[in-house]
Amino acid sequence: MTMIGVHGGFPGLIDGRVSELSWDDVEGWVGDGGAELGTRREIPTVEQLYTLGRSIESHRIDALLVIGGYNAYLASHLLVRERDRYPAFNIPIVCVPASIDNNLPGSELSIGADTALNNAVRSLDAVKQSAAASHRCFVTETMGRKCGYLTLMSAIAAGAEQVYLHEEGITLTQLAADSERMVESFRSGRKLYLVVRNERASENYTTDVLAKIFAQEGKGLYDVRQAIIGHVQQGGDPTPFDRIMATKLVHNALGLLAEELERGGTQSSYVGLVEGEIAHHPLERMYDQLDRDSRRPREQWWMGLREAVSLVSHSTGTLAPEQVPTFGPAGE
């Protein structure tokens, strides 16, 4: 195969910003953070499809390996849908999941999610250490858009007392009960209360609003601070797990492309990690696994761990046997 690198995603392909990649060009990429080719989240418009098709033809591209997030998947699915109108799109396309949000179909984990989780947990640990000597509630905010993976998993790993997810939303009744539980915890001798909120958990109950509510209900019993972790979650060198998973996923994706090219087919797929094995699904059926309104998979295995927050936070009381979470095949 002759590998062609597209600079800047689909807009770069439309503009013809492509170049041949040699082994020297990609030296060290496996351990580097970011994307040397550049990323762009734009999905081609209907008016751009003709130019996109001409660019594929003019650069003699026989297959596309698309490594990216939600919009990259949507753009690839669009090309498959428009094959009848644009013959240039009749080439095999394989998508590889790469997103810290971990919101892509057909894979339990996306490239980058483990690195982002490590960054988030380190930040939450630092927050806890800074507040350990005083009676303080910390309301923190993590990324992830409308997908709760990063929030929930970092909350469990950091031993947070409360977590708010977009999947569940936030209600005033819930906040009243949570505030009462928090006050009672501090009265019982607690020194630190860590709250982790997904950035899209609620449109109205923002991180700032939550902090003000908890401060008002505390009436001076404890301090309240807030910390938005922000883009530190997107930085840093990839973890060994991400490096190895990326290599395995791309190896599998290239194998699928090679098979299609060998037989002259145009079958397109998206690959992923499912129960410890590399799997692939037809790209044209991608919407079957997507909650398109919330831009996340229909099935989210990590939600089976939701009740574990109560276990790791040492909440007052003991879970009854029927409340102890049982982790099925997706969450074990």
Coordinates of C-alpha atoms in Angstrom, one line a residue:
M1 CA 0.0 0.0 0.0
T2 CA 1.0 3.6 -0.6
M3 CA 0.0 5.6 2.5
I4 CA -1.4 9.1 1.9
G5 CA -1.8 11.5 4.8
V6 CA -4.7 13.9 4.7
H7 CA -3.9 17.1 6.6
G8 CA -6.9 18.6 8.5
G9 CA -9.6 16.0 8.2
F10 CA -12.3 16.0 5.5
P11 CA -11.8 19.8 4.8
G12 CA -8.2 19.0 4.0
L13 CA -9.2 16.3 1.6
I14 CA -11.6 18.7 -0.1
D15 CA -8.8 21.2 -0.5
G16 CA -6.3 18.6 -1.7
R17 CA -4.0 19.0 1.3
V18 CA -2.6 15.4 1.0
S19 CA 1.0 14.0 1.0
E20 CA 2.6 10.6 0.8
L21 CA 3.7 9.3 4.1
S22 CA 7.0 7.4 4.5
W23 CA 8.2 5.5 7.6
D24 CA 10.4 8.4 8.5
D25 CA 7.4 10.7 8.5
V26 CA 5.5 8.7 11.1
E27 CA 8.5 7.9 13.3
G28 CA 7.5 8.2 17.0
W29 CA 3.8 8.9 16.4
V30 CA 2.8 6.0 18.6
G31 CA 4.0 7.8 21.7
D32 CA 3.1 11.4 20.8
G33 CA 0.0 13.2 22.0
G34 CA -2.2 15.1 19.6
A35 CA -2.5 14.4 15.9
E36 CA 0.4 15.4 13.6
L37 CA -2.0 15.4 10.6
G38 CA -4.3 17.9 12.3
T39 CA -7.9 17.4 13.2
R40 CA -11.1 19.2 11.9
R41 CA -14.6 18.4 13.1
E42 CA -16.4 19.7 10.0
I43 CA -18.8 17.3 8.2
P44 CA -18.8 17.9 4.4
T45 CA -21.9 19.7 3.2
V46 CA -24.0 18.5 0.3
E47 CA -22.4 21.2 -1.8
Q48 CA -18.9 19.9 -1.0
L49 CA -19.5 16.3 -1.9
Y50 CA -18.8 16.7 -5.6
T51 CA -15.4 18.4 -4.8
L52 CA -14.7 15.7 -2.3
G53 CA -15.3 13.0 -4.8
R54 CA -13.1 14.7 -7.4
S55 CA -10.3 15.0 -4.8
I56 CA -10.5 11.3 -4.1
E57 CA -10.3 10.5 -7.8
S58 CA -7.5 13.0 -8.6
H59 CA -5.3 11.6 -5.8
R60 CA -6.1 8.0 -6.8
I61 CA -7.3 7.1 -3.4
D62 CA -8.5 3.5 -3.3
A63 CA -9.5 3.3 0.4
L64 CA -10.0 5.5 3.4
L65 CA -8.8 4.8 7.0
V66 CA -10.6 7.4 9.2
I67 CA -9.3 7.8 12.7
G68 CA -11.5 10.2 14.6
G69 CA -14.5 11.0 16.8
Y70 CA -18.2 11.4 16.4
N71 CA -18.2 13.8 13.5
A72 CA -15.6 11.8 11.6
Y73 CA -18.0 8.8 11.9
L74 CA -20.9 10.9 10.7
A75 CA -18.9 12.1 7.7
S76 CA -17.8 8.6 6.8
H77 CA -21.4 7.4 7.0
L78 CA -22.5 10.3 4.7
L79 CA -20.0 9.1 2.1
V80 CA -21.5 5.6 2.2
R81 CA -25.0 6.9 1.9
E82 CA -24.2 9.1 -1.1
R83 CA -22.5 6.4 -3.2
D84 CA -25.3 6.2 -5.7
R85 CA -24.9 9.9 -6.5
Y86 CA -21.1 10.0 -6.3
P87 CA -19.3 6.9 -7.6
A88 CA -15.9 8.1 -6.2
F89 CA -17.2 7.1 -2.8
N90 CA -17.5 3.4 -3.8
I91 CA -14.3 2.5 -2.0
P92 CA -13.8 0.7 1.3
I93 CA -13.9 2.9 4.3
V94 CA -13.0 1.9 7.9
C95 CA -13.4 4.1 10.9
V96 CA -11.3 3.7 14.1
P97 CA -12.6 5.2 17.3
A98 CA -10.5 8.1 18.7
S99 CA -12.2 10.3 21.3
I100 CA -11.7 11.2 24.9
D101 CA -15.5 11.3 25.2
N102 CA -15.7 7.6 24.5
N103 CA -19.0 8.1 22.8
L104 CA -18.6 6.1 19.6
P105 CA -20.6 3.0 18.5
G106 CA -19.2 -0.5 18.4
S107 CA -16.4 -0.1 20.9
E108 CA -16.3 -0.1 24.7
L109 CA -13.3 2.2 24.6
S110 CA -12.0 4.8 22.2
I111 CA -8.4 5.8 21.6
G112 CA -7.6 8.6 24.0
A113 CA -10.2 7.8 26.6
D114 CA -7.8 6.1 28.9
T115 CA -5.3 8.9 28.7
A116 CA -8.0 11.5 29.4
L117 CA -9.2 9.4 32.4
N118 CA -5.8 9.3 33.9
N119 CA -5.5 13.1 33.5
A120 CA -8.9 13.6 35.1
V121 CA -8.1 11.3 38.0
R122 CA -4.8 13.0 38.7
S123 CA -6.5 16.4 38.8
L124 CA -9.3 15.1 41.1
D125 CA -6.6 13.6 43.4
A126 CA -4.8 16.9 43.5
V127 CA -8.1 18.7 44.4
K128 CA -8.7 16.2 47.2
Q129 CA -5.2 16.7 48.6
S130 CA -5.6 20.5 48.6
A131 CA -8.8 20.2 50.6
A132 CA -7.9 17.4 52.9
A133 CA -6.9 19.7 55.8
S134 CA -10.1 21.7 55.9
H135 CA -13.9 21.1 55.9
R136 CA -14.6 21.7 52.3
C137 CA -16.9 20.6 49.5
F138 CA -15.3 20.7 46.0
V139 CA -17.6 20.8 43.0
T140 CA -15.6 19.7 40.0
E141 CA -16.5 19.5 36.3
T142 CA -15.1 17.1 33.7
M143 CA -15.4 16.9 30.0
G144 CA -17.2 14.3 27.9
R145 CA -20.1 16.3 26.4
K146 CA -23.3 14.3 26.9
C147 CA -21.5 11.0 27.5
G148 CA -20.8 10.2 31.1
Y149 CA -17.9 7.7 30.8
L150 CA -15.1 10.2 31.7
T151 CA -17.2 11.7 34.6
L152 CA -18.4 8.4 36.1
M153 CA -15.1 6.5 35.9
S154 CA -13.0 9.4 37.2
A155 CA -15.5 9.8 40.1
I156 CA -15.2 6.1 41.0
A157 CA -11.4 6.2 40.8
A158 CA -11.1 9.3 42.9
G159 CA -13.6 8.2 45.5
A160 CA -16.1 11.0 44.9
E161 CA -19.2 11.3 47.1
Q162 CA -21.6 12.5 44.3
V163 CA -21.6 12.4 40.6
Y164 CA -24.0 14.1 38.1
L165 CA -24.4 12.8 34.6
H166 CA -26.3 13.9 31.5
E167 CA -27.7 10.4 31.2
E168 CA -29.6 11.0 34.5
G169 CA -30.1 14.7 34.6
I170 CA -30.4 16.8 37.7
T171 CA -33.6 17.7 39.5
L172 CA -34.3 20.2 42.3
T173 CA -35.7 17.3 44.5
Q174 CA -32.5 15.4 44.0
L175 CA -30.4 18.5 44.9
A176 CA -32.4 18.9 48.1
A177 CA -31.7 15.3 49.2
D178 CA -28.0 15.6 48.2
S179 CA -27.6 18.8 50.1
E180 CA -29.1 17.3 53.2
R181 CA -26.9 14.2 52.9
M182 CA -23.8 16.5 52.5
V183 CA -24.7 18.6 55.6
E184 CA -25.2 15.4 57.7
S185 CA -21.9 14.0 56.5
F186 CA -20.0 17.1 57.7
R187 CA -21.8 17.1 61.0
S188 CA -20.7 13.5 61.4
G189 CA -17.1 14.5 61.1
R190 CA -16.4 14.4 57.3
K191 CA -13.7 16.8 56.2
L192 CA -14.0 16.5 52.4
Y193 CA -16.9 16.0 50.0
L194 CA -16.1 15.6 46.4
V195 CA -18.7 16.2 43.7
V196 CA -18.0 15.5 40.1
R197 CA -20.3 16.9 37.4
N198 CA -20.4 16.1 33.7
E199 CA -20.1 19.3 31.6
R200 CA -23.5 18.7 30.0
A201 CA -25.2 17.2 33.0
S202 CA -27.8 20.0 33.1
E203 CA -28.3 23.3 31.2
N204 CA -29.5 25.2 34.2
Y205 CA -27.8 23.5 37.2
T206 CA -24.3 24.5 36.2
T207 CA -21.2 23.9 38.3
D208 CA -21.4 27.4 39.7
V209 CA -25.1 27.0 40.6
L210 CA -24.4 23.7 42.3
A211 CA -21.6 25.2 44.4
K212 CA -23.9 28.1 45.4
I213 CA -26.7 25.7 46.4
F214 CA -24.4 23.6 48.5
A215 CA -22.8 26.6 50.2
Q216 CA -26.2 28.1 51.0
E217 CA -27.4 24.8 52.6
G218 CA -24.1 24.4 54.6
K219 CA -24.6 27.7 56.4
G220 CA -20.9 28.0 57.2
L221 CA -20.5 24.4 58.3
Y222 CA -18.1 23.8 55.4
D223 CA -16.5 25.8 52.6
V224 CA -17.4 25.2 49.0
R225 CA -15.0 25.5 46.1
Q226 CA -15.3 24.7 42.4
A227 CA -12.8 23.5 39.9
I228 CA -13.4 23.0 36.1
I229 CA -10.6 20.6 35.1
G230 CA -10.9 21.7 31.4
H231 CA -8.5 20.9 28.5
V232 CA -5.8 19.3 30.7
Q233 CA -7.9 16.2 30.1
Q234 CA -7.0 16.4 26.4
G235 CA -3.2 16.8 26.9
G236 CA -0.2 14.6 27.7
D237 CA 1.4 11.6 26.1
P238 CA -0.9 8.6 25.5
T239 CA -0.9 5.9 28.2
P240 CA 0.6 2.5 27.3
F241 CA -3.0 1.1 27.1
D242 CA -4.0 3.7 24.5
R243 CA -0.8 3.1 22.5
I244 CA -1.3 -0.7 22.4
M245 CA -5.1 -0.4 21.7
A246 CA -4.5 2.1 18.9
T247 CA -2.0 -0.3 17.3
K248 CA -4.3 -3.3 17.6
L249 CA -7.3 -1.4 16.2
V250 CA -5.5 0.1 13.2
H251 CA -3.9 -3.2 12.5
N252 CA -7.3 -4.8 12.3
A253 CA -8.7 -1.9 10.2
L254 CA -5.9 -2.2 7.7
G255 CA -6.6 -5.9 7.5
L256 CA -10.2 -5.2 6.6
L257 CA -9.2 -2.7 3.9
A258 CA -6.7 -5.2 2.5
E259 CA -9.3 -7.9 2.2
E260 CA -11.8 -5.6 0.5
L261 CA -9.1 -4.3 -2.0
E262 CA -8.0 -7.9 -2.7
R263 CA -11.5 -9.0 -3.7
G264 CA -12.5 -5.7 -5.3
G265 CA -15.2 -4.9 -2.8
T266 CA -16.4 -1.7 -1.2
Q267 CA -17.7 -2.9 2.2
S268 CA -17.1 -0.3 4.8
S269 CA -16.9 -0.8 8.6
Y270 CA -16.1 0.7 12.0
V271 CA -13.9 -1.3 14.3
G272 CA -13.8 -1.4 18.1
L273 CA -12.9 -3.2 21.3
V274 CA -15.8 -5.4 22.5
E275 CA -15.4 -7.8 25.5
G276 CA -11.6 -7.8 25.0
E277 CA -11.8 -8.7 21.3
I278 CA -11.5 -6.5 18.2
A279 CA -14.8 -6.5 16.4
H280 CA -16.2 -4.6 13.3
H281 CA -19.7 -3.6 12.1
P282 CA -21.1 -2.4 8.8
L283 CA -20.8 1.4 8.5
E284 CA -24.1 1.7 6.8
R285 CA -25.8 0.2 9.9
M286 CA -24.1 2.6 12.3
Y287 CA -27.2 4.4 13.4
D288 CA -28.6 1.2 14.9
Q289 CA -26.1 1.6 17.7
L290 CA -26.3 5.4 18.2
D291 CA -28.4 7.7 20.3
R292 CA -28.2 10.5 17.7
D293 CA -29.9 13.1 19.9
S294 CA -27.3 12.7 22.7
R295 CA -24.4 11.8 20.4
R296 CA -23.5 8.6 22.3
P297 CA -24.0 4.8 22.0
R298 CA -27.4 3.4 22.9
E299 CA -25.7 0.9 25.2
Q300 CA -23.3 2.3 27.7
W301 CA -21.6 -0.4 29.7
W302 CA -20.2 1.9 32.3
M303 CA -23.7 2.9 33.5
G304 CA -23.7 -0.6 35.2
L305 CA -21.1 0.8 37.5
R306 CA -23.2 3.8 38.6
E307 CA -24.0 2.4 42.0
A308 CA -20.3 1.8 42.7
V309 CA -20.0 5.5 43.6
S310 CA -21.8 4.7 46.9
L311 CA -19.3 2.0 47.7
V312 CA -16.1 3.9 47.1
S313 CA -17.3 7.1 48.7
H314 CA -17.9 5.6 52.2
S315 CA -21.4 7.1 52.3
T316 CA -23.3 6.9 55.5
G317 CA -25.1 3.6 56.0
T318 CA -24.7 0.3 54.3
L319 CA -26.1 -1.0 51.0
A320 CA -28.8 -3.6 51.3
P321 CA -28.0 -6.9 49.4
E322 CA -30.4 -5.9 46.6
Q323 CA -28.6 -2.6 46.3
V324 CA -25.2 -4.0 45.7
P325 CA -24.4 -3.6 42.0
T326 CA -24.0 -6.7 39.9
F327 CA -21.8 -6.3 36.9
G328 CA -23.0 -8.2 33.9
P329 CA -21.0 -9.2 30.8
A330 CA -20.7 -5.5 29.6
G331 CA -19.6 -4.2 33.0
E332 CA -17.6 -7.0 34.6

